[in-house]
Amino acid sequence: MSARTPPGRRIPLHKRLLVRLLITSGLIAVCSVAATAWLAVATTTQALREEQGQALADDMDVLAELSGYAATHPDWSHVARTVRELSAKTGRRIALTATDRRVIADSAPPGTSLPPGAAAAVDPLHTDTYSERGAQISGIDPRAVGPFRLTEAERVKVDALARKRQLCFERFGVETRLSRGPSGRTVLTDQDTGSVPDYVPDACADGLLNTPTPTEEKAVKALQGLTRDCLTKAGLDPTLAALVGNEPTGLDLRGPLSGKLAAKEARLVQPCLDQARRAQLDPYVAPAAELFLGTGDTPAVLFDMSPANKAKVVGTAGLVLAVTVAATALVATRLVRPLRALTAAAQQPPELHVRVPVTTRDETGILAVAFNDLTERRERLEAQRKAMVSDIAHELRTPLTNIRGWLEVTRDGVVDPDPPLLASLHDEALVLQRVIDDLQDLADADAGTLRLHREPVRCDELLQQVAAAHRVAADAGRVGLSTDVDGEPWLDADPVRMRQALGNLVSNALRHTPAGGTVTLSGRRDGDDVVLAVTDTGTGIAPDDLPHVFDRFWRAEKSRSRRTGGSGLGLPIVRHLVAAHGGTVEATSEPGTGSAFTLRLPGGPGPRADA
């Protein structure tokens, strides 16, 4: 099939857009229904698994909560409210009984039989399920502090000492936070790790925070006495009871013993210490109890894929499929019609520049507008290409004709190759070189290969350098050339390219400013941008010519005299150089008053520290 073949029956059926859309929509509908059914089953299965995991987590929370109650109360007399709250929170039946199965508290109505077996034993003095960090521990619940609990006055005093040390730590850059232990003692922990800081500045080590309170001293003495009695009965050295510290959770190995000796002595003392701690805490904790857990009143609802549910799934799938096919057919028909018009227009010869009618406002209509815009741009580019070829030929023909003419008359002996003649030939060669260099810069800009060597550039110095480079030409034309910079704006730019861009603007301004006029280079900061401007009091530009000043080989003088018009490439080069720096350039003018070319460029951060 040739490229000019119009769409029709020659296009294979399976390649038509309408058929493809119908097949695609049908597959999508089938896949969506299948995926929905699979997702329902998978979600239900996952929900059941999560429910089982949540039930296990809830059981552990119930046990931890009741163990904490037992650790902080001497009996179970008021536990019924806690049991009811836990039952309402977890949706489980919770029953607490004594070791002889006497009911202490039960969330179920009276007379409801207990589950066949206890889920766990609640004994704060023999527990392995509670940990403040989630890990299992073996021994005594750390919330059971008994006689180690500080009085209100002692808590206030210790809290003040802890806050004082925290402020001291902050002065040395150590970030800590305050937390209150089960006994009511305030401790400092590291902000990130949560552990006690390893480093204590000497200025903060006053020894007051860790000093035992009277309550703790009394409890420690009693604990040491019980430990001493146990050691004596076991035939061990009773003086080892001195290892017991002021914390109710372990030994204090910071005393006279250390290293391997301390570890060895600790292994001997630990059994008696545990026995003494249980004996000391026994009056302060509730007696051991058994925990029974059962299901709530609401039965679990499982996923039931019954024949009725299967019929609903199949019916829904058929309905979705039918609606999808119908909607796709309607939409596809509306889409195909303008697409065929676009295809026919695109297949026409380029010289016809065919445009398509815009019949819709959707994506297809936007595509048609873009196609028409592309056609118009192609027409303009073609016209510009032809004009540019003519302009380049004209720019190169004049100096080449002059050079050829003078070389021929010199060869024929008509004139002598004296210095003025050689200087004239050199000037014509420079004109050729300038035109070729300008064309090379534009080619690099169009190809995206224009290299920039960015560095911090101070705007006032940049403008002064440009003004100095054109001072001789300004004085020769009796035109005032000055700079005006507000503040000290900086650019992150290529200084050579920026001098080239500003130099082109200044040269152009000097060329069109009569004697007695002025050309001003100004700079200022405008938010995050830097605005540079070249303003003159010359002849100005006509409103009809102003939109074309950045076109290549454009001159206001149609006679194309190089005396006033230059090569016609300076302003296009300025536009490309500014765009390469991420900026914009615009021109404003009043005929007979002057012109202003404004460059807006991203501002720079100033000189680098290592500069």
XYZ file of C-alpha atoms in Angstrom:
611
model
C 0.000 0.000 0.000
C 1.480 3.393 -0.907
C 1.719 6.314 1.463
C -1.050 8.092 -0.449
C -3.592 5.263 -0.025
C -6.624 6.689 1.806
C -7.948 4.845 4.848
C -10.659 2.337 3.986
C -11.185 -1.339 3.354
C -7.564 -1.838 2.319
C -6.545 -1.450 5.965
C -6.612 -4.886 7.671
C -9.518 -5.293 10.024
C -7.351 -6.116 13.018
C -5.339 -2.903 12.490
C -8.280 -0.514 12.441
C -8.427 1.846 15.384
C -12.086 1.103 16.088
C -11.477 -2.662 16.258
C -8.417 -2.200 18.407
C -10.307 0.017 20.849
C -13.157 -2.505 21.061
C -10.780 -5.425 21.698
C -8.803 -3.416 24.222
C -11.865 -2.272 26.130
C -13.240 -5.833 26.206
C -9.984 -7.180 27.583
C -9.884 -4.402 30.137
C -13.428 -5.148 31.272
C -12.778 -8.900 31.586
C -9.493 -8.340 33.391
C -11.041 -5.783 35.720
C -13.865 -8.126 36.707
C -11.464 -11.037 37.203
C -9.124 -8.847 39.177
C -11.991 -7.607 41.321
C -13.092 -11.158 42.120
C -9.535 -12.221 42.895
C -9.013 -9.116 44.986
C -12.170 -9.817 46.980
C -11.033 -13.351 47.805
C -7.457 -12.320 48.509
C -8.562 -9.385 50.629
C -10.907 -11.538 52.648
C -8.198 -14.139 53.226
C -5.721 -11.479 54.234
C -8.292 -9.872 56.513
C -8.876 -13.196 58.260
C -5.148 -13.670 58.760
C -4.752 -10.132 60.045
C -7.714 -10.689 62.350
C -6.053 -13.765 63.784
C -2.794 -11.863 64.242
C -4.673 -8.971 65.812
C -6.444 -11.369 68.169
C -3.064 -12.727 69.302
C -1.745 -9.210 69.778
C -4.888 -8.273 71.706
C -4.416 -11.325 73.962
C -0.863 -10.236 74.726
C -2.069 -6.699 75.466
C -4.753 -8.026 77.831
C -2.200 -10.135 79.685
C 0.238 -7.212 79.890
C -2.497 -4.856 81.146
C -3.693 -7.245 83.853
C -0.099 -8.032 84.874
C 0.500 -4.310 85.251
C -2.634 -3.999 87.370
C -1.425 -6.829 89.614
C 2.032 -5.229 89.875
C 0.604 -1.929 91.135
C -2.268 -3.131 93.367
C -2.124 -5.306 96.477
C -5.321 -7.194 95.521
C -7.910 -7.689 92.731
C -10.756 -5.872 94.467
C -11.209 -3.190 91.783
C -10.119 -5.097 88.667
C -13.666 -5.621 87.339
C -13.753 -2.221 85.640
C -10.426 -2.878 83.916
C -11.679 -6.263 82.694
C -14.841 -4.694 81.236
C -12.833 -1.975 79.460
C -10.422 -4.531 77.970
C -13.329 -6.687 76.816
C -15.024 -3.732 75.119
C -11.744 -2.744 73.435
C -10.816 -6.188 72.114
C -14.267 -7.720 71.624
C -13.143 -10.788 73.592
C -14.563 -12.390 76.696
C -12.127 -11.914 79.605
C -12.392 -13.852 82.856
C -9.987 -13.673 85.785
C -10.053 -16.374 88.478
C -8.025 -17.342 91.505
C -5.867 -20.468 91.348
C -8.823 -22.480 92.745
C -11.058 -21.318 89.827
C -12.940 -18.847 91.995
C -14.091 -16.054 89.687
C -12.531 -12.693 90.466
C -13.924 -10.748 87.496
C -15.693 -11.784 84.284
C -16.905 -9.720 81.341
C -19.573 -12.328 80.570
C -22.908 -12.431 82.422
C -22.919 -14.328 85.755
C -23.350 -18.052 85.406
C -21.562 -18.294 82.041
C -19.253 -21.283 82.048
C -15.542 -20.711 81.733
C -13.534 -21.839 78.677
C -12.022 -25.309 79.091
C -8.478 -24.077 79.745
C -6.748 -20.959 81.048
C -4.947 -18.845 78.450
C -2.195 -17.684 80.822
C -1.281 -17.134 84.451
C -1.193 -13.573 85.770
C 1.564 -13.341 88.370
C 3.709 -10.170 88.404
C 6.375 -11.982 90.462
C 6.740 -14.808 87.916
C 6.199 -13.420 84.422
C 7.828 -13.856 81.029
C 5.442 -11.946 78.800
C 5.872 -8.271 79.607
C 8.597 -5.918 78.449
C 8.575 -2.147 78.049
C 10.306 -2.620 74.666
C 8.266 -5.563 73.455
C 10.821 -8.346 74.091
C 10.202 -11.180 76.550
C 11.892 -11.097 79.928
C 12.036 -13.639 82.706
C 11.342 -12.858 86.310
C 9.536 -10.029 88.031
C 7.356 -7.504 86.257
C 9.388 -4.239 86.288
C 6.240 -2.304 87.168
C 6.203 -4.026 90.579
C 8.198 -1.573 92.701
C 6.499 -1.912 96.079
C 8.414 -0.016 98.787
C 10.670 1.604 96.174
C 7.841 3.928 95.036
C 8.867 7.532 95.739
C 6.728 9.928 97.682
C 5.287 12.984 95.955
C 7.898 15.274 97.515
C 10.700 12.962 96.442
C 9.375 12.788 92.879
C 9.301 16.578 92.666
C 12.870 16.824 93.971
C 14.235 14.144 91.621
C 12.375 15.689 88.698
C 13.981 19.077 89.392
C 17.440 17.467 89.567
C 16.796 15.659 86.261
C 15.735 18.870 84.526
C 18.819 20.639 85.866
C 21.064 17.923 84.439
C 19.211 18.003 81.135
C 19.937 21.729 80.838
C 23.572 21.036 81.675
C 23.739 18.350 78.974
C 22.270 20.770 76.419
C 25.110 23.214 77.042
C 27.532 20.481 75.932
C 25.493 19.502 72.858
C 24.021 16.300 74.351
C 20.309 15.966 73.482
C 18.324 14.047 76.125
C 14.727 13.517 77.127
C 13.046 12.917 80.475
C 11.085 9.782 81.296
C 9.535 8.553 84.519
C 10.180 5.015 85.711
C 7.682 2.742 87.463
C 8.931 3.874 90.871
C 8.317 7.524 90.003
C 12.009 8.364 89.558
C 12.777 10.669 86.608
C 15.659 9.483 84.445
C 17.540 10.990 81.480
C 17.813 9.002 78.262
C 19.507 9.738 74.950
C 17.252 11.509 72.423
C 18.072 9.023 69.641
C 18.858 5.675 71.307
C 16.585 5.933 74.328
C 19.337 4.577 76.617
C 21.181 6.286 79.449
C 23.896 8.573 77.966
C 27.362 6.990 78.074
C 29.117 10.350 78.276
C 28.503 12.644 81.242
C 30.402 15.973 81.164
C 32.371 16.632 84.351
C 30.425 19.853 84.930
C 27.174 17.846 85.009
C 28.385 14.955 87.201
C 27.254 16.396 90.539
C 26.157 12.986 91.892
C 22.820 14.352 93.115
C 20.474 12.841 90.533
C 21.453 9.206 91.233
C 21.621 9.628 94.988
C 19.025 7.327 96.637
C 16.094 9.037 98.285
C 15.160 8.182 101.881
C 12.420 5.877 100.576
C 14.870 4.049 98.345
C 17.503 3.823 101.089
C 14.961 2.270 103.429
C 13.812 -0.208 100.773
C 17.394 -1.100 99.824
C 18.328 -1.757 103.445
C 15.317 -4.049 103.837
C 16.185 -5.827 100.544
C 19.814 -6.218 101.607
C 18.650 -7.718 104.916
C 16.455 -10.276 103.163
C 19.270 -11.074 100.740
C 21.735 -11.437 103.637
C 19.471 -13.939 105.377
C 19.180 -15.970 102.187
C 22.947 -15.961 101.647
C 23.524 -17.111 105.201
C 21.071 -20.000 104.781
C 22.785 -20.943 101.513
C 26.209 -20.991 103.178
C 27.487 -18.001 101.176
C 29.253 -14.850 102.296
C 26.504 -12.573 103.711
C 28.584 -9.455 102.964
C 27.786 -10.016 99.278
C 24.397 -8.467 99.998
C 26.166 -5.106 99.669
C 26.011 -5.604 95.881
C 22.313 -4.746 95.953
C 21.816 -1.209 94.592
C 19.095 1.372 94.849
C 17.211 0.068 91.755
C 14.718 -2.731 92.451
C 15.533 -4.523 89.181
C 19.067 -5.848 89.643
C 22.492 -5.572 91.229
C 24.717 -2.540 91.577
C 28.134 -3.629 90.247
C 29.613 -0.140 90.468
C 30.743 -0.639 94.061
C 34.004 -2.114 95.328
C 33.691 -5.169 93.028
C 34.314 -4.999 89.306
C 35.371 -7.071 86.287
C 35.380 -10.857 86.480
C 35.113 -10.792 90.264
C 31.920 -8.719 90.104
C 30.395 -11.035 87.512
C 31.233 -14.098 89.596
C 29.813 -12.582 92.766
C 26.698 -11.502 90.871
C 25.983 -15.086 89.814
C 26.135 -16.129 93.476
C 23.971 -13.286 94.741
C 21.316 -13.219 91.967
C 19.238 -16.232 93.136
C 19.013 -14.877 96.666
C 18.315 -11.392 95.361
C 15.357 -12.685 93.287
C 14.021 -14.564 96.299
C 14.421 -11.498 98.521
C 12.753 -9.214 95.960
C 9.727 -11.500 95.688
C 9.454 -11.670 99.448
C 9.713 -7.886 99.729
C 7.194 -7.203 96.913
C 4.685 -9.877 97.846
C 2.596 -7.620 100.163
C 2.406 -4.951 97.442
C 1.170 -7.042 94.498
C -2.025 -8.933 93.822
C -1.968 -12.727 94.279
C -1.473 -14.996 91.284
C -4.541 -15.516 89.096
C -5.527 -17.344 85.920
C -6.688 -15.617 82.746
C -9.436 -17.107 80.555
C -10.143 -15.704 77.088
C -13.114 -16.487 74.856
C -14.808 -15.196 71.727
C -17.137 -12.201 71.814
C -20.856 -12.134 71.172
C -20.508 -11.231 67.434
C -19.685 -14.259 65.254
C -17.067 -13.932 62.516
C -18.411 -13.516 58.996
C -16.492 -15.615 56.454
C -16.431 -15.117 52.667
C -19.179 -17.221 51.140
C -18.834 -17.909 47.394
C -22.316 -19.369 47.061
C -24.125 -19.982 43.727
C -26.023 -16.737 44.247
C -22.777 -14.833 44.681
C -21.334 -16.512 41.590
C -24.400 -15.461 39.596
C -23.971 -11.884 40.776
C -20.332 -11.866 39.719
C -21.144 -13.278 36.274
C -24.082 -10.890 35.767
C -22.032 -7.900 36.829
C -19.193 -8.952 34.533
C -21.572 -9.248 31.555
C -23.162 -5.875 32.261
C -19.787 -4.158 32.618
C -18.597 -5.795 29.395
C -21.679 -4.676 27.429
C -21.545 -1.093 28.693
C -17.806 -0.906 28.019
C -18.174 -2.149 24.432
C -21.038 0.233 23.670
C -19.314 3.264 25.135
C -16.050 2.429 23.395
C -17.750 2.019 20.036
C -19.436 5.422 20.379
C -16.290 7.223 21.489
C -14.048 5.448 18.979
C -16.304 6.423 16.073
C -16.077 10.085 17.054
C -12.308 9.776 17.456
C -11.631 8.051 14.153
C -13.366 10.647 11.950
C -11.071 13.640 12.703
C -8.044 11.366 12.837
C -8.741 10.258 9.279
C -8.929 13.914 8.214
C -5.575 14.565 9.884
C -4.050 11.547 8.175
C -5.286 12.674 4.758
C -3.900 16.178 5.300
C -0.544 14.882 6.498
C -0.215 12.675 3.383
C -0.490 15.638 1.019
C 2.677 17.060 -0.645
C 4.537 19.539 1.617
C 4.197 22.418 -0.864
C 0.374 22.353 -0.588
C 0.348 23.253 3.126
C -3.101 21.742 3.687
C -5.015 22.673 6.838
C -7.704 20.606 8.569
C -10.937 21.914 10.093
C -11.161 21.959 13.898
C -14.481 20.275 14.729
C -13.996 19.290 18.383
C -12.560 20.780 21.541
C -11.077 17.604 22.945
C -7.596 16.138 22.483
C -8.287 15.511 18.785
C -9.272 19.140 18.301
C -6.114 20.234 20.084
C -4.149 17.956 17.769
C -5.817 19.564 14.742
C -4.927 23.045 16.007
C -1.344 21.921 16.592
C -1.228 20.441 13.078
C -2.423 23.715 11.561
C 0.098 25.672 13.645
C 2.825 23.307 12.483
C 1.780 23.885 8.869
C 1.953 27.658 9.346
C 5.353 27.423 11.017
C 6.571 25.257 8.146
C 5.434 27.929 5.682
C 7.233 30.648 7.649
C 10.370 28.545 8.004
C 10.386 27.837 4.291
C 10.071 31.537 3.528
C 12.792 32.348 6.065
C 15.029 29.671 4.593
C 14.717 31.129 1.108
C 15.263 34.648 2.421
C 18.249 33.535 4.485
C 19.913 31.873 1.492
C 19.432 35.083 -0.471
C 20.728 37.219 2.418
C 23.821 35.073 2.957
C 24.599 35.213 -0.743
C 24.206 38.994 -0.684
C 26.385 39.428 2.410
C 29.175 37.315 0.959
C 28.905 38.563 -2.624
C 29.760 42.227 -1.935
C 33.117 41.744 -0.123
C 34.080 38.893 -2.437
C 33.308 41.059 -5.485
C 35.460 43.883 -4.083
C 38.334 41.535 -3.268
C 38.142 39.874 -6.696
C 37.984 43.213 -8.527
C 40.999 44.707 -6.771
C 42.998 41.495 -7.173
C 42.241 41.420 -10.919
C 43.282 45.041 -11.535
C 46.388 44.465 -9.436
C 47.210 41.333 -11.438
C 46.771 43.274 -14.685
C 49.115 45.966 -13.436
C 46.508 48.682 -13.460
C 47.175 49.581 -9.803
C 50.043 48.862 -7.492
C 49.549 46.729 -4.344
C 50.314 49.669 -2.053
C 49.434 49.719 1.696
C 46.075 51.487 1.224
C 44.986 48.825 -1.255
C 46.128 46.018 1.019
C 44.337 47.687 3.942
C 41.128 47.854 1.882
C 41.422 44.172 0.958
C 42.081 43.345 4.623
C 38.927 45.232 5.659
C 36.861 43.289 3.130
C 38.338 40.013 4.462
C 37.426 41.070 8.000
C 33.857 41.646 6.845
C 33.768 38.121 5.440
C 35.290 36.722 8.626
C 32.764 38.565 10.813
C 29.811 37.257 8.791
C 31.180 33.694 8.906
C 31.862 33.915 12.664
C 28.334 35.184 13.278
C 26.889 32.376 11.196
C 28.998 29.863 13.150
C 27.707 31.213 16.483
C 24.119 30.947 15.253
C 24.743 27.417 13.974
C 26.181 26.387 17.350
C 23.191 27.916 19.142
C 20.716 26.149 16.851
C 22.524 22.819 17.323
C 22.726 23.231 21.094
C 26.551 23.024 21.056
C 27.184 26.576 22.214
C 29.543 26.136 25.168
C 29.338 28.349 28.216
C 32.049 28.688 30.851
C 30.046 29.988 33.788
C 31.551 31.850 36.711
C 30.396 34.549 39.130
C 30.290 37.846 37.232
C 29.908 41.227 38.876
C 27.511 43.305 36.771
C 29.080 46.715 37.302
C 32.496 45.416 36.201
C 30.915 43.683 33.181
C 29.188 46.860 32.021
C 32.313 48.953 32.584
C 34.367 46.516 30.464
C 31.857 46.715 27.609
C 31.762 50.508 27.823
C 35.579 50.710 27.801
C 35.753 48.480 24.697
C 33.456 50.879 22.796
C 34.739 54.164 24.222
C 36.802 54.987 21.134
C 33.860 54.403 18.759
C 31.588 56.506 20.980
C 34.070 59.371 21.149
C 34.546 59.209 17.372
C 30.797 59.570 16.855
C 30.545 62.194 19.667
C 28.068 59.978 21.543
C 28.017 59.862 25.331
C 28.555 56.361 26.744
C 27.877 55.738 30.456
C 26.992 52.981 32.946
C 24.455 52.992 35.800
C 24.294 50.038 38.218
C 21.930 49.872 41.208
C 23.623 47.949 44.053
C 26.015 45.091 43.378
C 24.089 42.456 41.378
C 25.920 39.258 40.368
C 25.439 36.825 37.505
C 26.407 33.187 37.118
C 27.365 33.492 33.454
C 30.065 33.211 30.803
C 31.745 36.650 30.900
C 33.062 36.385 27.314
C 29.617 35.562 25.884
C 27.947 38.256 27.977
C 30.452 40.859 26.751
C 29.739 39.660 23.199
C 25.960 40.053 23.661
C 26.201 43.481 25.317
C 28.839 44.563 22.788
C 26.488 43.782 19.914
C 23.771 45.888 21.544
C 26.146 48.792 22.234
C 27.541 48.683 18.681
C 24.020 48.725 17.311
C 23.043 51.616 19.611
C 26.121 53.686 18.660
C 25.427 53.061 14.972
C 21.896 54.498 15.244
C 22.558 57.369 17.700
C 23.452 60.726 16.182
C 26.140 63.036 17.496
C 25.229 64.593 20.829
C 23.135 61.571 21.873
C 23.761 59.164 24.730
C 23.965 55.396 25.204
C 23.487 54.059 28.732
C 24.297 50.604 30.100
C 22.305 49.920 33.274
C 21.888 47.003 35.688
C 19.711 46.233 38.682
C 18.400 43.382 40.781
C 14.735 42.374 40.340
C 13.828 39.582 42.767
C 15.842 36.505 41.827
C 16.683 37.977 38.406
C 19.165 40.558 37.165
C 17.996 43.084 34.570
C 20.585 44.572 32.195
C 19.580 47.239 29.682
C 21.174 49.161 26.796
C 19.275 52.423 26.192
C 19.993 55.015 23.498
C 18.567 58.308 22.305
C 18.836 57.410 18.631
C 16.420 57.343 15.747
C 14.322 54.516 17.196
C 12.527 51.665 15.458
C 9.177 51.840 13.703
C 6.355 49.852 15.366
C 5.978 47.649 12.267
C 9.683 46.790 12.321
C 9.960 46.151 16.060
C 8.733 42.495 15.966
C 11.456 41.665 13.395
C 14.539 43.141 15.041
C 15.745 39.687 16.159
C 15.270 38.096 12.729
C 18.422 37.107 10.893
C 19.734 39.544 8.238
C 16.996 42.047 9.098
C 17.725 45.766 8.738
C 15.471 48.740 9.172
C 17.081 50.273 6.053
C 15.851 48.314 3.064
C 18.796 49.578 1.051
C 20.898 47.120 3.108
C 23.738 49.598 3.443
C 26.406 48.204 5.715
C 27.191 51.747 6.768
C 24.107 51.778 8.975
C 22.879 48.226 9.011
C 25.803 45.925 9.900
C 25.539 42.255 8.926
C 22.044 41.785 10.317
C 23.186 38.935 12.644
C 24.097 40.825 15.817
C 20.656 40.871 17.439
C 19.853 37.199 16.637
C 23.170 36.273 18.280
C 22.198 38.330 21.339
C 18.898 36.467 21.609
C 20.586 33.043 21.397
C 23.335 33.947 23.897
C 20.791 35.208 26.430
C 18.587 32.125 25.923
C 21.630 29.884 26.493
C 22.011 31.559 29.907
C 18.341 30.889 30.714
C 17.239 34.488 30.173
C 15.109 36.579 27.839
C 15.653 39.742 25.791
C 13.077 42.244 24.595
C 13.169 45.500 22.655
C 11.115 48.658 23.105
C 11.372 51.800 21.028
C 9.796 55.168 20.234
C 10.621 56.521 16.761
C 12.644 59.714 17.072
C 13.195 59.176 20.821
C 15.371 56.086 21.137
C 15.383 52.369 21.810
C 15.932 50.112 24.828
C 17.048 46.467 24.776
C 16.418 44.721 28.118
C 18.075 41.465 29.173
C 16.530 39.514 32.073
C 18.880 36.821 33.419
C 18.855 34.532 36.490
C 20.817 36.141 39.297
C 23.963 34.552 40.714
C 24.964 33.869 44.347
C 28.044 36.103 44.226
C 31.720 35.123 44.363
C 32.599 31.603 45.445
C 34.315 31.123 48.792
C 37.355 29.559 47.110
C 37.572 32.259 44.473
